[in-house]
mmCIF file of C-alpha atoms in Angstrom:
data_model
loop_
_atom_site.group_PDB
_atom_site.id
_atom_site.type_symbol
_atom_site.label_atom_id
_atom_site.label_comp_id
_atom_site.label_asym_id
_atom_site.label_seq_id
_atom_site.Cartn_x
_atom_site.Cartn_y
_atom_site.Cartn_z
ATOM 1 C CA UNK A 17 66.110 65.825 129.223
ATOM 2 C CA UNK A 18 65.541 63.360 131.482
ATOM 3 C CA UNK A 19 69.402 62.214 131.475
ATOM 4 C CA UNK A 20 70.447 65.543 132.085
ATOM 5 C CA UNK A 21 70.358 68.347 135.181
ATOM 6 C CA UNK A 22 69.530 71.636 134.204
ATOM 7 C CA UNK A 23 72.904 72.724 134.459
ATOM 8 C CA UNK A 24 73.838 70.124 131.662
ATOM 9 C CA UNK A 25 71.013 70.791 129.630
ATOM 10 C CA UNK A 26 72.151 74.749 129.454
ATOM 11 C CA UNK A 27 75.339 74.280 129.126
ATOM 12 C CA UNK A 28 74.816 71.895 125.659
ATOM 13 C CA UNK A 29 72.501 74.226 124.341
ATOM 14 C CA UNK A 30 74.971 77.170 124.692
ATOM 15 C CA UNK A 31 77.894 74.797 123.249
ATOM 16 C CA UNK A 32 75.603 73.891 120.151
ATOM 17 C CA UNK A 33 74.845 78.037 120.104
ATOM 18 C CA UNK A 34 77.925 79.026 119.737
ATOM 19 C CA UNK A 35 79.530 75.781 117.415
ATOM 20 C CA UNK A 36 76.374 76.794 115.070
ATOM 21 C CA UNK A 37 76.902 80.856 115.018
ATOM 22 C CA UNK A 38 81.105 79.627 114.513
ATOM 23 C CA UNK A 39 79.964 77.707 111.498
ATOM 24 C CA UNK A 40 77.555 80.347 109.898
ATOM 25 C CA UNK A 41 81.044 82.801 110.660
ATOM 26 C CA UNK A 42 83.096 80.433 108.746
ATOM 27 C CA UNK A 43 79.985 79.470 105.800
ATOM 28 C CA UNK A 44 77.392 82.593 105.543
ATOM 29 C CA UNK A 45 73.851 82.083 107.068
ATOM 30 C CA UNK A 46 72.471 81.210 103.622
ATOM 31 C CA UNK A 47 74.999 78.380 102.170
ATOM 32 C CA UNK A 48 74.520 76.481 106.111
ATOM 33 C CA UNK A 49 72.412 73.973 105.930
ATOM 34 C CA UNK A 50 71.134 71.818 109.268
ATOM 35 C CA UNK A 51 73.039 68.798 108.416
ATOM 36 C CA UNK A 52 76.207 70.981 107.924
ATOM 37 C CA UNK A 53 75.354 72.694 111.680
ATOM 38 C CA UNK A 54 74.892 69.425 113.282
ATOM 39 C CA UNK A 55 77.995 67.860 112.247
ATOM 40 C CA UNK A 56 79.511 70.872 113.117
ATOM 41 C CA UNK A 57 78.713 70.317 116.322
ATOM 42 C CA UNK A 58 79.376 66.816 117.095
ATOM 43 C CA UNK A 59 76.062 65.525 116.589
ATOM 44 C CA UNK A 60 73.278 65.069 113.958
ATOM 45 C CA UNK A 61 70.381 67.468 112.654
ATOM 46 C CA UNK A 62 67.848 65.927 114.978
ATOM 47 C CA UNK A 63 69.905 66.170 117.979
ATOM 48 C CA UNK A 64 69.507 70.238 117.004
ATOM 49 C CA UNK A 65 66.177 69.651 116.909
ATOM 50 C CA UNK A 66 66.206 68.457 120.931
ATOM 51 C CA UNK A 67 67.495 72.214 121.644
ATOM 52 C CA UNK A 68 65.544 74.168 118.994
ATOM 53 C CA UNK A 69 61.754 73.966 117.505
ATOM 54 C CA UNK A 70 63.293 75.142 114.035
ATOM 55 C CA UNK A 71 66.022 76.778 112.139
ATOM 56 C CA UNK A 72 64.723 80.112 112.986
ATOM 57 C CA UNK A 73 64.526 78.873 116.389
ATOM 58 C CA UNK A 74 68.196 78.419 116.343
ATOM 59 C CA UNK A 75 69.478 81.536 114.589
ATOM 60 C CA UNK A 76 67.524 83.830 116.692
ATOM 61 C CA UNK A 77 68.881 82.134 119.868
ATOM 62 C CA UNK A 78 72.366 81.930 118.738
ATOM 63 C CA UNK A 79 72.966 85.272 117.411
ATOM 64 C CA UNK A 80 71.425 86.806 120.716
ATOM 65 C CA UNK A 81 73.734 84.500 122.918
ATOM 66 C CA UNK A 82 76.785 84.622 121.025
ATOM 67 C CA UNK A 83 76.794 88.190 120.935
ATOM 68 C CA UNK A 84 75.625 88.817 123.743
ATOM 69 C CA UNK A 85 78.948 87.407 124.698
ATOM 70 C CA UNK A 86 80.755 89.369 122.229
ATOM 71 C CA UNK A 87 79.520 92.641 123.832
ATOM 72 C CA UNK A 88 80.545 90.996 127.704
ATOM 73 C CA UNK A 89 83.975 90.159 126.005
ATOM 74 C CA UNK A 90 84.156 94.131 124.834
ATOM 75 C CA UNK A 91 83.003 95.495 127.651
ATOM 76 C CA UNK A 92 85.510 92.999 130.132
ATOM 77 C CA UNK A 93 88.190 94.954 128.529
ATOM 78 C CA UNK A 94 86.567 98.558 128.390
ATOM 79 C CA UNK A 95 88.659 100.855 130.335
ATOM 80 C CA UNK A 96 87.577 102.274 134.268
ATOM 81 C CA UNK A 97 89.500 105.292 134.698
ATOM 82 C CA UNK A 98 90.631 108.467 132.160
ATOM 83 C CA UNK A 99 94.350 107.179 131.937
ATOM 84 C CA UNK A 100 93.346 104.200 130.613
ATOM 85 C CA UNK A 101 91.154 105.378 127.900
ATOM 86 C CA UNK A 102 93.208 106.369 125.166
ATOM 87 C CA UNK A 103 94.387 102.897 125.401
ATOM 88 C CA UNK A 104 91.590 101.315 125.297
ATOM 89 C CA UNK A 105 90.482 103.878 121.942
ATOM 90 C CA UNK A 106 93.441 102.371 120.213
ATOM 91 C CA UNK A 107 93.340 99.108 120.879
ATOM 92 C CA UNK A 108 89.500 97.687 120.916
ATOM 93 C CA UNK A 109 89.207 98.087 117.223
ATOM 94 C CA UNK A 110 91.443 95.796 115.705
ATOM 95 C CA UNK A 111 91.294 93.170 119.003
ATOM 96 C CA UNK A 112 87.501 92.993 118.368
ATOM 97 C CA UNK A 113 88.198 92.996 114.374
ATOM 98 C CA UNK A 114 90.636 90.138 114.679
ATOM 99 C CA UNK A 115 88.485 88.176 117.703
ATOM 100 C CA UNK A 116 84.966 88.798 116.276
ATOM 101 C CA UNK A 117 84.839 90.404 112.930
ATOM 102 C CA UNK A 118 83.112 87.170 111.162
ATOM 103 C CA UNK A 119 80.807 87.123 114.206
ATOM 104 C CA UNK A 120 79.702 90.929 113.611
ATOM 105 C CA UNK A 121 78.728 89.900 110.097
ATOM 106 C CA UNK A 122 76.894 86.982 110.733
ATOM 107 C CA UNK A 123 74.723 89.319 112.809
ATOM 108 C CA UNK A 124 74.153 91.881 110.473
ATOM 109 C CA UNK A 125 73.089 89.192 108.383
ATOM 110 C CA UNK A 126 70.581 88.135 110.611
ATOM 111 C CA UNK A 127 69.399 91.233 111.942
ATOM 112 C CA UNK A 128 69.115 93.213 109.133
ATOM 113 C CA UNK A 129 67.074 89.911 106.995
ATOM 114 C CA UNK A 130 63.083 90.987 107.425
ATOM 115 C CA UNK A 131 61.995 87.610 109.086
ATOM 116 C CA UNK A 132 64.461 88.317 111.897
ATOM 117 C CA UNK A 133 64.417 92.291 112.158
ATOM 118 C CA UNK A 134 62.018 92.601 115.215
ATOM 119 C CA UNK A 135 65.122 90.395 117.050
ATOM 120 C CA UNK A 136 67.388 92.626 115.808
ATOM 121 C CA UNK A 137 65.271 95.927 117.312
ATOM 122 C CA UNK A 138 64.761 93.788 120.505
ATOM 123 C CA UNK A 139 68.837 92.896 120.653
ATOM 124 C CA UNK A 140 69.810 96.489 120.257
ATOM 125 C CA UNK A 141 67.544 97.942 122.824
ATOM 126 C CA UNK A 142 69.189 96.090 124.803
ATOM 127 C CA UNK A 143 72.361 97.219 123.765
ATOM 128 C CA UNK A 144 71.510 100.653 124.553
ATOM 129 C CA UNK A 145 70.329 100.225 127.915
ATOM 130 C CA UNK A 146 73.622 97.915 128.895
ATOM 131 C CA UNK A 147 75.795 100.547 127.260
ATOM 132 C CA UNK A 148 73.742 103.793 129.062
ATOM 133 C CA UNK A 149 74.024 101.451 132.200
ATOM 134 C CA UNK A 150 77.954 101.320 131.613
ATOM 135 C CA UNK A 151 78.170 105.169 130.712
ATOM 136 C CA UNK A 152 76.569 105.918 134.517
ATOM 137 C CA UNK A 153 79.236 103.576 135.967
ATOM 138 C CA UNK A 154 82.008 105.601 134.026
ATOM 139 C CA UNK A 155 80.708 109.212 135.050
ATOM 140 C CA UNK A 156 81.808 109.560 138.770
ATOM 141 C CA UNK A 157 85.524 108.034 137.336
ATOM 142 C CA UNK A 158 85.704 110.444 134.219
ATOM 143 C CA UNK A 159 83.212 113.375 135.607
ATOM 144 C CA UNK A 160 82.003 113.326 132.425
ATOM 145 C CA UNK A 161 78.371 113.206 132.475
ATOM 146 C CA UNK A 162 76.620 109.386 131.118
ATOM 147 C CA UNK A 163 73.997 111.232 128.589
ATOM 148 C CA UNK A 164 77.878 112.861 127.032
ATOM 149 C CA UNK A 165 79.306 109.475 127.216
ATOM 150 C CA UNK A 166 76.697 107.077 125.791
ATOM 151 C CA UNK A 167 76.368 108.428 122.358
ATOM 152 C CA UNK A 168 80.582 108.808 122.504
ATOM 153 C CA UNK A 169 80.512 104.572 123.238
ATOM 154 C CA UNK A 170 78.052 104.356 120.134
ATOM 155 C CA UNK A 171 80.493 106.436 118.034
ATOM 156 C CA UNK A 172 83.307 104.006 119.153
ATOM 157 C CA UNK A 173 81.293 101.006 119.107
ATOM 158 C CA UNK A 174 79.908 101.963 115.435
ATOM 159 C CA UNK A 175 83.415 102.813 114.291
ATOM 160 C CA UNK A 176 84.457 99.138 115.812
ATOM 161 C CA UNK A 177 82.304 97.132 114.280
ATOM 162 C CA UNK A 178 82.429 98.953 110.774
ATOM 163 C CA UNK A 179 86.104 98.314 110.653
ATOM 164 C CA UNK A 180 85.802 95.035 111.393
ATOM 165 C CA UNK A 181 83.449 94.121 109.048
ATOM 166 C CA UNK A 182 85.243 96.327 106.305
ATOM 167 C CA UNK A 183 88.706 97.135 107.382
ATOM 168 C CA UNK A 184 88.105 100.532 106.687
ATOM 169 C CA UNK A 185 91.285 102.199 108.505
ATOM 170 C CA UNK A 186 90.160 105.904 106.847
ATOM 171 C CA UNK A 187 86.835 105.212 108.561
ATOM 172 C CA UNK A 188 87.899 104.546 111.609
ATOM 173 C CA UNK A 189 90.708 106.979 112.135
ATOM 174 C CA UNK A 190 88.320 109.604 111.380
ATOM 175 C CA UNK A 191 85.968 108.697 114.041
ATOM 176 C CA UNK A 192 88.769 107.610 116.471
ATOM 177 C CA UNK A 193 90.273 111.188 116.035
ATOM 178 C CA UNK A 194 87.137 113.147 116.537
ATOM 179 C CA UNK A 195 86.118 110.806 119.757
ATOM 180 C CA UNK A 196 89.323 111.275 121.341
ATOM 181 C CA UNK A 197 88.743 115.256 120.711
ATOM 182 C CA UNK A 198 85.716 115.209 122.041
ATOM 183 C CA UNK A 199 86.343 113.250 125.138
ATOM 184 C CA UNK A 200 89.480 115.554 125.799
ATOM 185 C CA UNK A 201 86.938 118.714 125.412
ATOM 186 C CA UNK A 202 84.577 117.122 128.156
ATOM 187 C CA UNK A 203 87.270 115.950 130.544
ATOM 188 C CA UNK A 204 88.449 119.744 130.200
ATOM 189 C CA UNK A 205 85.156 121.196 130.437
ATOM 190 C CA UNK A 206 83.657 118.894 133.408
ATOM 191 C CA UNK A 207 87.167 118.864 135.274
ATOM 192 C CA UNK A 208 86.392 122.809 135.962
ATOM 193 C CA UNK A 209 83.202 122.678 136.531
ATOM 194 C CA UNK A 210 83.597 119.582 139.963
#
């Protein structure tokens, strides 16, 4: 590190993050080996080493940053006000299919494989708490209540995430239909009542 500022230093580890999370999206987590990640990225297997104590090392910290940015990329486009909402219903599934559906099953491969589930539990706990977070910033603009409109995110954010690992349209019409009732039932029911 001694060649590098801090600044640098971050900025190749994130690089060689996300190069190595882009080639488990293109080759499976299983059939990429640490020579194949290292080339991907430019470099060798020892310069992954530099960055990382092991492969586990690596996996856990990749699939945390890189979708960790995934879920920043989602939210960026998540709508502010009710008029934009139906919009955003409509249009978040097959952008974040298209953008980050390889991504989303990289990380249930991960997160769901016993050596890694405690990151997984840790990952989405933080998921919850960004998207509750989100849901309070949303209630004075919709007057819906947050505790109404965090499980509604998870419904959309669940129906997301199964299409794009599946492409199952019956899936998510289903849930896209019975979350756009819903939210027109609470903006009726919590417009009266302000």
């Amino acid at each position: 590190m001694a060649n590098y500022t801090n600044e640098q230093w971050n900025a190749k580890k994130e690089s060689i993050m996300e190069g190595c999370y882009d080639c488990f999206a293109e080759n499976g987590l299983h059939g990429t080996g640490i020579r194949a990640l290292g080339e991907h990225c430019g470099g060798s297997s020892n310069m992954l080493y530099t960055y990382f104590d092991n492969i586990d090392d690596l996996i856990i910290q990749s699939t945390e940053y890189c979708m960790t940015k995934v879920e920043d990329e989602f939210m960026a486009k998540a709508p502010t006000d009710v008029e934009d909402l139906w919009r955003f219903i409509d249009e978040i599934p097959y952008w974040t299919a298209k953008e980050h559906g390889k991504k989303y099953r990289v990380m249930y491969q991960v997160y769901t494989h016993p050596k890694y589930r405690e990151y997984g539990q840790k990952f989405f706990k933080g998921v919850d708490e960004r998207y509750t977070e989100y849901a309070k910033s949303l209630e004075p603009k919709l007057g819906i209540p947050h505790e109404k409109l965090t499980p509604l995110i998870f419904i959309l954010i669940r129906a997301c995430v199964h299409y794009a690992l599946f492409e199952d349209e019956f899936y998510l019409k289903s849930q896209l239909e019975v979350l756009k009732e819903t939210l027109t039932l609470f903006i009726e029911k919590y417009g009266r009542e302000r």
